[in-house]
CSV table of N, CA and C in Angstrom, one decimal:
chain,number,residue,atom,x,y,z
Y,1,UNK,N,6.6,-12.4,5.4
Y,1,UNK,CA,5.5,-11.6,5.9
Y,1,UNK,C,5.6,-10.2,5.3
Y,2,UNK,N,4.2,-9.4,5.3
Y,2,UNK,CA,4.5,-8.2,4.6
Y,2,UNK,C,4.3,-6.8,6.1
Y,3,UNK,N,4.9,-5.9,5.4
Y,3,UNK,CA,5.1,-4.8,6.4
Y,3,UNK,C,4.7,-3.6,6.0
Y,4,UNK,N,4.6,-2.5,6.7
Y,4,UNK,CA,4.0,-1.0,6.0
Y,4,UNK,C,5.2,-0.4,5.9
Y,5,UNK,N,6.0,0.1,4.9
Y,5,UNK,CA,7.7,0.9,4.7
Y,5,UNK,C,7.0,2.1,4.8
Y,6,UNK,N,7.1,3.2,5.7
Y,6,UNK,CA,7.3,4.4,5.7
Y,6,UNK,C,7.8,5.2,5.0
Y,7,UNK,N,8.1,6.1,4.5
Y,7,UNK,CA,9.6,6.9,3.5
Y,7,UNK,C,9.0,8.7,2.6
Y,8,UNK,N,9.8,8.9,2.4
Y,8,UNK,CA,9.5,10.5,2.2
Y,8,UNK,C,9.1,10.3,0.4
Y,9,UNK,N,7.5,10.4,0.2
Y,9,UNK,CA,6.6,10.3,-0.7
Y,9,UNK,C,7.7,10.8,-2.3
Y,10,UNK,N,8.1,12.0,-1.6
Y,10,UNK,CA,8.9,12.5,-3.3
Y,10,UNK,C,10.3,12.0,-4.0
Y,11,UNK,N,10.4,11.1,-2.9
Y,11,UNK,CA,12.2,9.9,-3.1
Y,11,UNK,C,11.6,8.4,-3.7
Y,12,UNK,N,10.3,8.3,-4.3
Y,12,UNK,CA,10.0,7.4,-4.7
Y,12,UNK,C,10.5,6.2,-5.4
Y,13,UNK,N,11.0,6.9,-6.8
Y,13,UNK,CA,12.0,6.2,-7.2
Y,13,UNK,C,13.3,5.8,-6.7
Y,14,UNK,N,13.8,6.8,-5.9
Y,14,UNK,CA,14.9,6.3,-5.3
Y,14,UNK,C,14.6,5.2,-3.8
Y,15,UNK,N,13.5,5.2,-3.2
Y,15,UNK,CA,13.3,4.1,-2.7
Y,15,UNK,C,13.3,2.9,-3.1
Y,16,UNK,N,12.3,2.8,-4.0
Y,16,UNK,CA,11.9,1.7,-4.9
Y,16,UNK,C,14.0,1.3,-5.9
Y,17,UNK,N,14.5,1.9,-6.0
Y,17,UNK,CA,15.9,1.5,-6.1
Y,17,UNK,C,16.7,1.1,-5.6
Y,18,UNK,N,16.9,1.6,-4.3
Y,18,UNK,CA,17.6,0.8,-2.6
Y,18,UNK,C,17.0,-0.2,-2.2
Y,19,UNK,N,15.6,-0.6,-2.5
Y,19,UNK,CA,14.7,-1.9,-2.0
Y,19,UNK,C,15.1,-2.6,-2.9
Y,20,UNK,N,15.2,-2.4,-4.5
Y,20,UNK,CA,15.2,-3.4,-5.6
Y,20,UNK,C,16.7,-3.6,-5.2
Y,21,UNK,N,17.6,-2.8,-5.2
Y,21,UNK,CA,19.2,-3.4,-4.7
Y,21,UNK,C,19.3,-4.3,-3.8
Y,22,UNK,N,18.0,-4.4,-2.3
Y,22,UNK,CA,18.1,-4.9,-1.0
Y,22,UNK,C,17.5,-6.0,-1.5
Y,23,UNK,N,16.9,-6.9,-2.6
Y,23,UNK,CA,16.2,-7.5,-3.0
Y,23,UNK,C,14.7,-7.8,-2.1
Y,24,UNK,N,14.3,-7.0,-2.1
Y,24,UNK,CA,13.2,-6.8,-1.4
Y,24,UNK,C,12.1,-7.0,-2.3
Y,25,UNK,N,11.0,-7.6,-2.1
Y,25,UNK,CA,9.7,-7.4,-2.5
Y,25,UNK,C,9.0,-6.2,-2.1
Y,26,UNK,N,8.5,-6.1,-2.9
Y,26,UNK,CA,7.9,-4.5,-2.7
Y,26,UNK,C,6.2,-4.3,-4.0
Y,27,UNK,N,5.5,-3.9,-3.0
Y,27,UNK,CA,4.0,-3.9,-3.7
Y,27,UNK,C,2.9,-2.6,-3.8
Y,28,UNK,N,3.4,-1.6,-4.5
Y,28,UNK,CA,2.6,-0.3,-4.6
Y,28,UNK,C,1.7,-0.3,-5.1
Y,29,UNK,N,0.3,0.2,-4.3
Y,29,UNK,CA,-0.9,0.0,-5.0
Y,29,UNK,C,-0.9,1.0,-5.6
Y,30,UNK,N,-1.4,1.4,-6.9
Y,30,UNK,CA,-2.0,2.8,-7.9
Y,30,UNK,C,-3.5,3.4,-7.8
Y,31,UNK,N,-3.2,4.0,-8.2
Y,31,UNK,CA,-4.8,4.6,-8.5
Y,31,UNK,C,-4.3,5.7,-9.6
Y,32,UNK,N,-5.8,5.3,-10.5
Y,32,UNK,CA,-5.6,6.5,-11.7
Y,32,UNK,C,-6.2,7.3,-11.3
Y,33,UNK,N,-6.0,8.5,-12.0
Y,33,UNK,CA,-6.7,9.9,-12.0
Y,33,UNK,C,-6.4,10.4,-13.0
Y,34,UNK,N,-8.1,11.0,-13.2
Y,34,UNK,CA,-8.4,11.3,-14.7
Y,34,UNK,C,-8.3,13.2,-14.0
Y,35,UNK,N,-7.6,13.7,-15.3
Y,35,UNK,CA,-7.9,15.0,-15.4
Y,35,UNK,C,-8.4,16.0,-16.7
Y,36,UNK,N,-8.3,17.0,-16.8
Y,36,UNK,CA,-8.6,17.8,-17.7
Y,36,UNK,C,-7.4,18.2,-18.1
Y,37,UNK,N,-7.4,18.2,-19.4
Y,37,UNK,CA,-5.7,18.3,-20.3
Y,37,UNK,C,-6.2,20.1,-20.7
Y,38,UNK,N,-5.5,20.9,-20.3
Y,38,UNK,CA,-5.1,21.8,-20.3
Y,38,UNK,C,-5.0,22.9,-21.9
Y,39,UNK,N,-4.6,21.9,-22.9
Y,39,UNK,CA,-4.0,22.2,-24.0
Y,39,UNK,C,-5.2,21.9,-25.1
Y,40,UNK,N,-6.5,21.2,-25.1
Y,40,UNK,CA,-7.7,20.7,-25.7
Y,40,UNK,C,-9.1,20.7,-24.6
Y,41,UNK,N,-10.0,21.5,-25.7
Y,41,UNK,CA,-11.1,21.4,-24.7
Y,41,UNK,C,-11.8,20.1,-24.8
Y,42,UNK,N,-12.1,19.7,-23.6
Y,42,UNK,CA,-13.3,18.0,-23.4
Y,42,UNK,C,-12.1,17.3,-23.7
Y,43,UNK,N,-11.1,17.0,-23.0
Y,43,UNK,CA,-10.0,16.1,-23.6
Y,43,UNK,C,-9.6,15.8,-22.0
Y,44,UNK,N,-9.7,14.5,-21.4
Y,44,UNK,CA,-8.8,14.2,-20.6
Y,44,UNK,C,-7.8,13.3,-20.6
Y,45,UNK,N,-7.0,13.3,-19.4
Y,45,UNK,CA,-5.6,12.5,-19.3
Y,45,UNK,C,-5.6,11.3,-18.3
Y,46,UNK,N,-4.7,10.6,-18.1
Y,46,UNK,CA,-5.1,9.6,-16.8
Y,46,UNK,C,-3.5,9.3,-16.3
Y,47,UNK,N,-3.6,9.8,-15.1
Y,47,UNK,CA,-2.3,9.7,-14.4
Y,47,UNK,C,-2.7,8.1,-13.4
Y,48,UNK,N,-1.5,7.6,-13.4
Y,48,UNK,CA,-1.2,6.7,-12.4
Y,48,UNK,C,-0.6,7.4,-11.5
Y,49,UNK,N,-1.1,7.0,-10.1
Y,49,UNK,CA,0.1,7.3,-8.9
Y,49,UNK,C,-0.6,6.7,-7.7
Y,50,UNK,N,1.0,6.6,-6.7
Y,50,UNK,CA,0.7,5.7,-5.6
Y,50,UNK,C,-0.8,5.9,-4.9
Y,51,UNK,N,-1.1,4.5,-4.3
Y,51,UNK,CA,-2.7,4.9,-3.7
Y,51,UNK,C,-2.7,5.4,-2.1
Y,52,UNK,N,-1.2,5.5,-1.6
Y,52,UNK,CA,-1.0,5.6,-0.3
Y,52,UNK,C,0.8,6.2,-0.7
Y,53,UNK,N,0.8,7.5,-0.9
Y,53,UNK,CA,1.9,8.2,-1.3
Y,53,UNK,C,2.8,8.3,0.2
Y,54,UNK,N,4.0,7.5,0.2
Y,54,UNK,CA,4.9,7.3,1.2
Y,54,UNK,C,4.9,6.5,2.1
Y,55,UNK,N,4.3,5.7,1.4
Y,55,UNK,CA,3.9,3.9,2.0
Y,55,UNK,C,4.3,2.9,0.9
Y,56,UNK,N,5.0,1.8,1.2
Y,56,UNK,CA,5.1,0.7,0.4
Y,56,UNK,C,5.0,-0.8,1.4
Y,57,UNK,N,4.0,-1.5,1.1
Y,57,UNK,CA,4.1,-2.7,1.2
Y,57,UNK,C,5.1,-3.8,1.1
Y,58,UNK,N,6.2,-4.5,1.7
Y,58,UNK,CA,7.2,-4.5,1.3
Y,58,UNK,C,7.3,-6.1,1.9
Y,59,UNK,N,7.8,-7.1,1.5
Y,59,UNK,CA,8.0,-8.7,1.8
Y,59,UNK,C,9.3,-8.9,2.4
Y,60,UNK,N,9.2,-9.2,3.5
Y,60,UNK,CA,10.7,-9.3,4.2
Y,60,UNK,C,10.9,-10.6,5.1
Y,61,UNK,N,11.9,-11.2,5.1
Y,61,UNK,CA,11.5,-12.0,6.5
Y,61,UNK,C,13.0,-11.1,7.4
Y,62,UNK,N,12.4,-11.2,8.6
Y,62,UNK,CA,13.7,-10.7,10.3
Y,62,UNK,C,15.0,-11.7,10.4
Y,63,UNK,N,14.6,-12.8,9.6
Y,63,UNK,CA,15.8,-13.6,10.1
Y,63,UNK,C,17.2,-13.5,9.2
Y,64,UNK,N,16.5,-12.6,7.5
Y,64,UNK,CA,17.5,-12.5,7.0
Y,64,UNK,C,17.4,-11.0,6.3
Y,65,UNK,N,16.9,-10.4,6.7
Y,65,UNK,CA,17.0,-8.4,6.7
Y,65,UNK,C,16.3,-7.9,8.0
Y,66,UNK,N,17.7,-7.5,8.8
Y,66,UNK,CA,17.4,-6.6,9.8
Y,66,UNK,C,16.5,-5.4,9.7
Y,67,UNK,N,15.6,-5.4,10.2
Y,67,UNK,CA,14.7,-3.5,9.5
Y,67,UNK,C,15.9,-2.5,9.9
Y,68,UNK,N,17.1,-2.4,10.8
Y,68,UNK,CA,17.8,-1.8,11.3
Y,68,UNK,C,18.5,-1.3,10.0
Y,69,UNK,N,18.5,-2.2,8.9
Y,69,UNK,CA,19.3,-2.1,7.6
Y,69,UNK,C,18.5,-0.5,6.9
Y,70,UNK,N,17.3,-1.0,6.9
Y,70,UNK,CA,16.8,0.6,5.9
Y,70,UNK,C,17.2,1.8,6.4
Y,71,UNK,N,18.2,1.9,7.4
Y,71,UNK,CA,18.7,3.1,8.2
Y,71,UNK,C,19.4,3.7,6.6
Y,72,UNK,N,20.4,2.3,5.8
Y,72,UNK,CA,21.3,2.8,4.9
Y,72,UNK,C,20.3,3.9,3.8
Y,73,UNK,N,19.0,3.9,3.7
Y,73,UNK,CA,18.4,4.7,3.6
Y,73,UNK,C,18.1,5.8,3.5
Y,74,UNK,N,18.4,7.1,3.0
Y,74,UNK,CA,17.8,8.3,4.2
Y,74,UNK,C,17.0,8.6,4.2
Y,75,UNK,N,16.0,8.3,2.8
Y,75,UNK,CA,14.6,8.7,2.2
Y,75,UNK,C,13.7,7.8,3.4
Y,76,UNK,N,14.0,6.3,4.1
Y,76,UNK,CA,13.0,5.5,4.8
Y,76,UNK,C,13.1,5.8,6.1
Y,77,UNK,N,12.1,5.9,6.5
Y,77,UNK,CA,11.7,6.6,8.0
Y,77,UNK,C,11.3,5.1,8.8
Y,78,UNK,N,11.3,4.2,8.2
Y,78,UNK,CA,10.8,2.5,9.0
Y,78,UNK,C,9.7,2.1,8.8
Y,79,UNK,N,9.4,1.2,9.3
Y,79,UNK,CA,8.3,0.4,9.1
Y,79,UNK,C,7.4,0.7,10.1
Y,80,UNK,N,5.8,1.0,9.8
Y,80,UNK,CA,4.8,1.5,10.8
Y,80,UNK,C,5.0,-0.2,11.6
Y,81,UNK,N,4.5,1.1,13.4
Y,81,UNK,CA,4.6,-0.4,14.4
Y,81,UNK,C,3.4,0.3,15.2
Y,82,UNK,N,3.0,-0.5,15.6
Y,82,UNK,CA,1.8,-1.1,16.5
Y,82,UNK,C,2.2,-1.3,18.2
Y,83,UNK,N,2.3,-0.5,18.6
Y,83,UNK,CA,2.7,-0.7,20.1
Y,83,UNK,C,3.8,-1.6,19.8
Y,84,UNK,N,5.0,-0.7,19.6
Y,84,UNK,CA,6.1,-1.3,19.4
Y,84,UNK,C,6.7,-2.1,18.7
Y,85,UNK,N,5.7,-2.7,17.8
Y,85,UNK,CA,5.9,-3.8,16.7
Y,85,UNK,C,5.8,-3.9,15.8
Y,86,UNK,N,6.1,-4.0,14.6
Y,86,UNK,CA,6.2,-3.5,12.8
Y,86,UNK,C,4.8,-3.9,12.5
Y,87,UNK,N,3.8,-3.4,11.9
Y,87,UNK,CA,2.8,-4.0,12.1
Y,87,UNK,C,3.0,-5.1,10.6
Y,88,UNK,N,2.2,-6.3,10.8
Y,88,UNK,CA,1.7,-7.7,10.0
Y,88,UNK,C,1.1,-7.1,9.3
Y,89,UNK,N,1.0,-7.3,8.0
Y,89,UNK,CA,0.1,-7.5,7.1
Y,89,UNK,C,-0.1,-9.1,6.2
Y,90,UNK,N,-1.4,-9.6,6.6
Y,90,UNK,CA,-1.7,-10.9,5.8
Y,90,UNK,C,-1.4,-11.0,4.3
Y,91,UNK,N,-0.8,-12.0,4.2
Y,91,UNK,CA,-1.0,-12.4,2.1
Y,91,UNK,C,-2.7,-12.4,2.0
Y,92,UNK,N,-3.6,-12.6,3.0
Y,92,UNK,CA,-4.8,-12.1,2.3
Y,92,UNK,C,-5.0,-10.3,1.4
Y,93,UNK,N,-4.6,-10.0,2.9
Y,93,UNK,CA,-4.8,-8.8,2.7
Y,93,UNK,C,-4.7,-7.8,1.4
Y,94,UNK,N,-3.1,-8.7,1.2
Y,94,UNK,CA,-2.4,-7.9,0.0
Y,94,UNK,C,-3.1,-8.3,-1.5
Y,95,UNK,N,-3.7,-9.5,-1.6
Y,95,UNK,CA,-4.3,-10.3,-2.0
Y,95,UNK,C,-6.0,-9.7,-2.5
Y,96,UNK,N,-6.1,-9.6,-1.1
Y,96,UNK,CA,-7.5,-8.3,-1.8
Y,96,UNK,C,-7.4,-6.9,-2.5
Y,97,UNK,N,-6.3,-6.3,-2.1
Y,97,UNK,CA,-5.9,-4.9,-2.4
Y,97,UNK,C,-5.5,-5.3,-3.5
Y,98,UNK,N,-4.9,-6.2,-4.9
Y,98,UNK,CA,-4.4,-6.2,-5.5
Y,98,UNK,C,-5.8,-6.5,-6.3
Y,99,UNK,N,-6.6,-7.5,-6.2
Y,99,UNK,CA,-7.5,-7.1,-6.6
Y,99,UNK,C,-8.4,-5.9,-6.4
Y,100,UNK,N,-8.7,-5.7,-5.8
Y,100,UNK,CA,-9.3,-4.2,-5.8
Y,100,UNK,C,-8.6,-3.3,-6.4
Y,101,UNK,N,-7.6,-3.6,-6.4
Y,101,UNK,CA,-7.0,-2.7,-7.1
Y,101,UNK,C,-7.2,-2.9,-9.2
Y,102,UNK,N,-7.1,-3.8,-9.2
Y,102,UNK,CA,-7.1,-4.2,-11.0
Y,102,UNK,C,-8.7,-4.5,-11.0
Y,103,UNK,N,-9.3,-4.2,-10.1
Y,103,UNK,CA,-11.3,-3.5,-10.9
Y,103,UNK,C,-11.9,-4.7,-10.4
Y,104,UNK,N,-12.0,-5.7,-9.7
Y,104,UNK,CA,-12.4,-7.0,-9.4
Y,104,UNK,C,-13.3,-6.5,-8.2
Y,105,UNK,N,-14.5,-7.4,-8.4
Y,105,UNK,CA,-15.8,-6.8,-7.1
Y,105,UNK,C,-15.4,-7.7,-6.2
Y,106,UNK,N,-14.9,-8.8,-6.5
Y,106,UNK,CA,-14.4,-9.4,-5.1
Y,106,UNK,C,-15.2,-10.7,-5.1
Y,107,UNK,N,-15.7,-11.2,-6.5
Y,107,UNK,CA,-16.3,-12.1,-6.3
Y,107,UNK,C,-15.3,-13.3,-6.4
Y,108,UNK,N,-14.5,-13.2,-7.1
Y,108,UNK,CA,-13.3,-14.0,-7.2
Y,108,UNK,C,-13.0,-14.2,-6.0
Y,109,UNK,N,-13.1,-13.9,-4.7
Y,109,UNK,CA,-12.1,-14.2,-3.6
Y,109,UNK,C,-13.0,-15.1,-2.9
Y,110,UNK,N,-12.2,-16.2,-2.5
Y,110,UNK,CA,-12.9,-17.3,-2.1
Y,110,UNK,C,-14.1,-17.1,-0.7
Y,111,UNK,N,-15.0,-18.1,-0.3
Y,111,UNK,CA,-15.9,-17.6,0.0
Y,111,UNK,C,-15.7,-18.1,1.7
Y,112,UNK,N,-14.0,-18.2,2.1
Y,112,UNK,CA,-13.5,-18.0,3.6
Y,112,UNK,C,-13.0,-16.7,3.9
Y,113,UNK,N,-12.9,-15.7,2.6
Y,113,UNK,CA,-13.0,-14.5,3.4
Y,113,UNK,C,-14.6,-13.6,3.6
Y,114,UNK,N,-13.7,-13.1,4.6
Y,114,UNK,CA,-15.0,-12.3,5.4
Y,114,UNK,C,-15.2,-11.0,4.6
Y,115,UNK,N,-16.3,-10.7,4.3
Y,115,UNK,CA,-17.2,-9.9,3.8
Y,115,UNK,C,-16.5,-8.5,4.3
Y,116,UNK,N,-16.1,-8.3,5.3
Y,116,UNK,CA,-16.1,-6.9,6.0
Y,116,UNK,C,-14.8,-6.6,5.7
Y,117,UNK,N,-14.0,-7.7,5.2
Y,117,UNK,CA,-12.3,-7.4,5.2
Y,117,UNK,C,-12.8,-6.6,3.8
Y,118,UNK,N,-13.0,-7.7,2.6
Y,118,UNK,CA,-13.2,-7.4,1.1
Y,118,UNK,C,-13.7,-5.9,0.8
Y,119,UNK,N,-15.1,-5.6,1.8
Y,119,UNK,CA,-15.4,-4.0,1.6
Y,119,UNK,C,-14.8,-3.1,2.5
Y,120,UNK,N,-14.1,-3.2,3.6
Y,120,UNK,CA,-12.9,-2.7,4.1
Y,120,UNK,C,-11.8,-1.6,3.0
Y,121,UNK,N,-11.3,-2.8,2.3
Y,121,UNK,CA,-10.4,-2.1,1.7
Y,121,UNK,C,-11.2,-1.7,0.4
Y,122,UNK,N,-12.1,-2.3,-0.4
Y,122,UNK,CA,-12.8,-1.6,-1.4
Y,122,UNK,C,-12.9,-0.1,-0.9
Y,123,UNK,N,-13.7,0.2,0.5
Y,123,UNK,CA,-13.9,1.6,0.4
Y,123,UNK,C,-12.7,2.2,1.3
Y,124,UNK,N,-11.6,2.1,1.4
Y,124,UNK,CA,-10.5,2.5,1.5
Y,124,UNK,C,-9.6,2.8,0.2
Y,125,UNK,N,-9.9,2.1,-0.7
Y,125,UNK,CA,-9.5,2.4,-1.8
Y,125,UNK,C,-10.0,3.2,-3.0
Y,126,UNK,N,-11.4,3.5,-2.8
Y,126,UNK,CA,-12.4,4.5,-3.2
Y,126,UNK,C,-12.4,5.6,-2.8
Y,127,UNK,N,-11.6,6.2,-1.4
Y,127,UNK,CA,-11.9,7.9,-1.0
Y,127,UNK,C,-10.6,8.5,-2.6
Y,128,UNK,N,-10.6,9.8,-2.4
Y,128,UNK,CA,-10.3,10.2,-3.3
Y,128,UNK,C,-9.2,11.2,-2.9
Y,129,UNK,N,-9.3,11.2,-1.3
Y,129,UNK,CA,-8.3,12.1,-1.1
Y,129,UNK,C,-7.2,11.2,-0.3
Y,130,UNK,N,-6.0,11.4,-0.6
Y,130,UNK,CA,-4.9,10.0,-0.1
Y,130,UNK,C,-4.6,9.7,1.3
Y,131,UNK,N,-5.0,11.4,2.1
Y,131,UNK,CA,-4.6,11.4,3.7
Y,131,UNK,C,-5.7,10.7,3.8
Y,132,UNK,N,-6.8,10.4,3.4
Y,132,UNK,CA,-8.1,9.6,4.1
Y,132,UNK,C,-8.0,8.1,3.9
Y,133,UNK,N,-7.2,8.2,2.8
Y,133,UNK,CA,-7.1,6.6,2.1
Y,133,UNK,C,-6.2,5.9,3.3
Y,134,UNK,N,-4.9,6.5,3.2
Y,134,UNK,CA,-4.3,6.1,4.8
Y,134,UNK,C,-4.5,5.9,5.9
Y,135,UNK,N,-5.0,7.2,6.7
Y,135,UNK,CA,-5.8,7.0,8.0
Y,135,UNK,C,-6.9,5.9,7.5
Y,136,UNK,N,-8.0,5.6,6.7
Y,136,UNK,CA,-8.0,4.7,7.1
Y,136,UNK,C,-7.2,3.1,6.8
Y,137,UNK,N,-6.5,3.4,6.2
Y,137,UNK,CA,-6.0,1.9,5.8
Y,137,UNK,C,-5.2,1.7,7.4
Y,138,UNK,N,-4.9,2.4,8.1
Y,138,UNK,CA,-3.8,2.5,9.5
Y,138,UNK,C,-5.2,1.8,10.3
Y,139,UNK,N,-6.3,2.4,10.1
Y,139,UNK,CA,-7.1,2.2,11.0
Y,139,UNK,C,-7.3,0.7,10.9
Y,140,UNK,N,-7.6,0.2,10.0
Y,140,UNK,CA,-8.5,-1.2,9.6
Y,140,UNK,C,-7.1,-1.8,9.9
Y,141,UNK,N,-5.4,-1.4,9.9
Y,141,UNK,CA,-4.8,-2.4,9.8
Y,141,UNK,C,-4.4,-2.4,11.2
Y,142,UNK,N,-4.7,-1.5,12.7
Y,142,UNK,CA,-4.8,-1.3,13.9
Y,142,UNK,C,-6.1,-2.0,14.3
Y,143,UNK,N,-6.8,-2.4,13.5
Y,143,UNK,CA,-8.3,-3.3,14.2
Y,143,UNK,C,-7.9,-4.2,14.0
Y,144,UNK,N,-7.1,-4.9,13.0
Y,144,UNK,CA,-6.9,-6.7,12.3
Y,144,UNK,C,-5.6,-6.4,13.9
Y,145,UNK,N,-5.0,-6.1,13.8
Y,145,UNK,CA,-4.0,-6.0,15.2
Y,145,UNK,C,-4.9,-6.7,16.3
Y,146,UNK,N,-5.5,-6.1,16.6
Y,146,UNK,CA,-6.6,-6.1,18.1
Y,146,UNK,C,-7.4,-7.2,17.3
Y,147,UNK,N,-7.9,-7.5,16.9
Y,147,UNK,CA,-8.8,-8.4,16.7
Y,147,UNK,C,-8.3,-10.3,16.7
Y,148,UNK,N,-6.5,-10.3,16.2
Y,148,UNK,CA,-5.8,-11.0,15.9
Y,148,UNK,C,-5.1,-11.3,17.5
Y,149,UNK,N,-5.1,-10.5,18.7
Y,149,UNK,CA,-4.3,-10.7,19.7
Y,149,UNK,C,-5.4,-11.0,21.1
């Protein structure tokens, strides 16, 4: 199952190093951003960086990594929970985001997913400022909660 990892945005790499040690799967979505290069006029650059800075999607199962383990940690704050419980995230889900994420309208995705998931995360993954990109990704992934129980 996949989970939301918490963790302090600027220890990235050293996250992503304690998980690769914990043999963890781990799935960061990017987003480019284009800027103005400083040094040439009409000349831009294109940065990659996380699309939800201090969040990683992360593949675990409970029966054989305690979340109690990322304590060894100091940079991970835990896994977001949902009235007390780590929240789920579907292989769909991650599944859409990954396309959306590599430029796909979504026609590729088979035609048992629901319309409102697919543009869900498209325009979740479209705002431009990252605190919005989260609150809503928390939001849509607090509605699949309630919707699922």
């Amino acid at each position: 199952m996949w989970y939301l990892l918490c963790f302090t945005a600027t220890r990235f790499n050293y996250v992503l190093s304690f998980l690769d040690k914990e043999n963890m799967e781990v799935y960061c979505p990017k987003r480019i951003t284009r800027y103005l290069r400083p040094d040439k006029v009409n000349s831009y650059r294109d940065k990659e960086s996380p699309a939800f800075p201090g969040y990683l999607f992360i593949k675990t199962d409970f029966e054989s990594y305690h979340p109690s383990n990322f304590a060894k940690c100091r940079y991970i704050h835990g896994l977001v929970n949902f009235g007390g419980k780590p929240a789920v995230i579907k292989d769909e889900d991650i599944e859409r985001v990954r396309k959306c994420e590599a430029g796909y309208q979504f026609e590729h995705v088979s035609s048992s997913d629901n319309d409102y998931q697919c543009d869900a995360w498209r325009n979740i993954l479209r705002n431009d400022d990252p605190d919005v990109r989260l609150k809503k990704m928390i939001e849509y992934l607090n509605l699949q909660r309630k919707e699922a129980a």
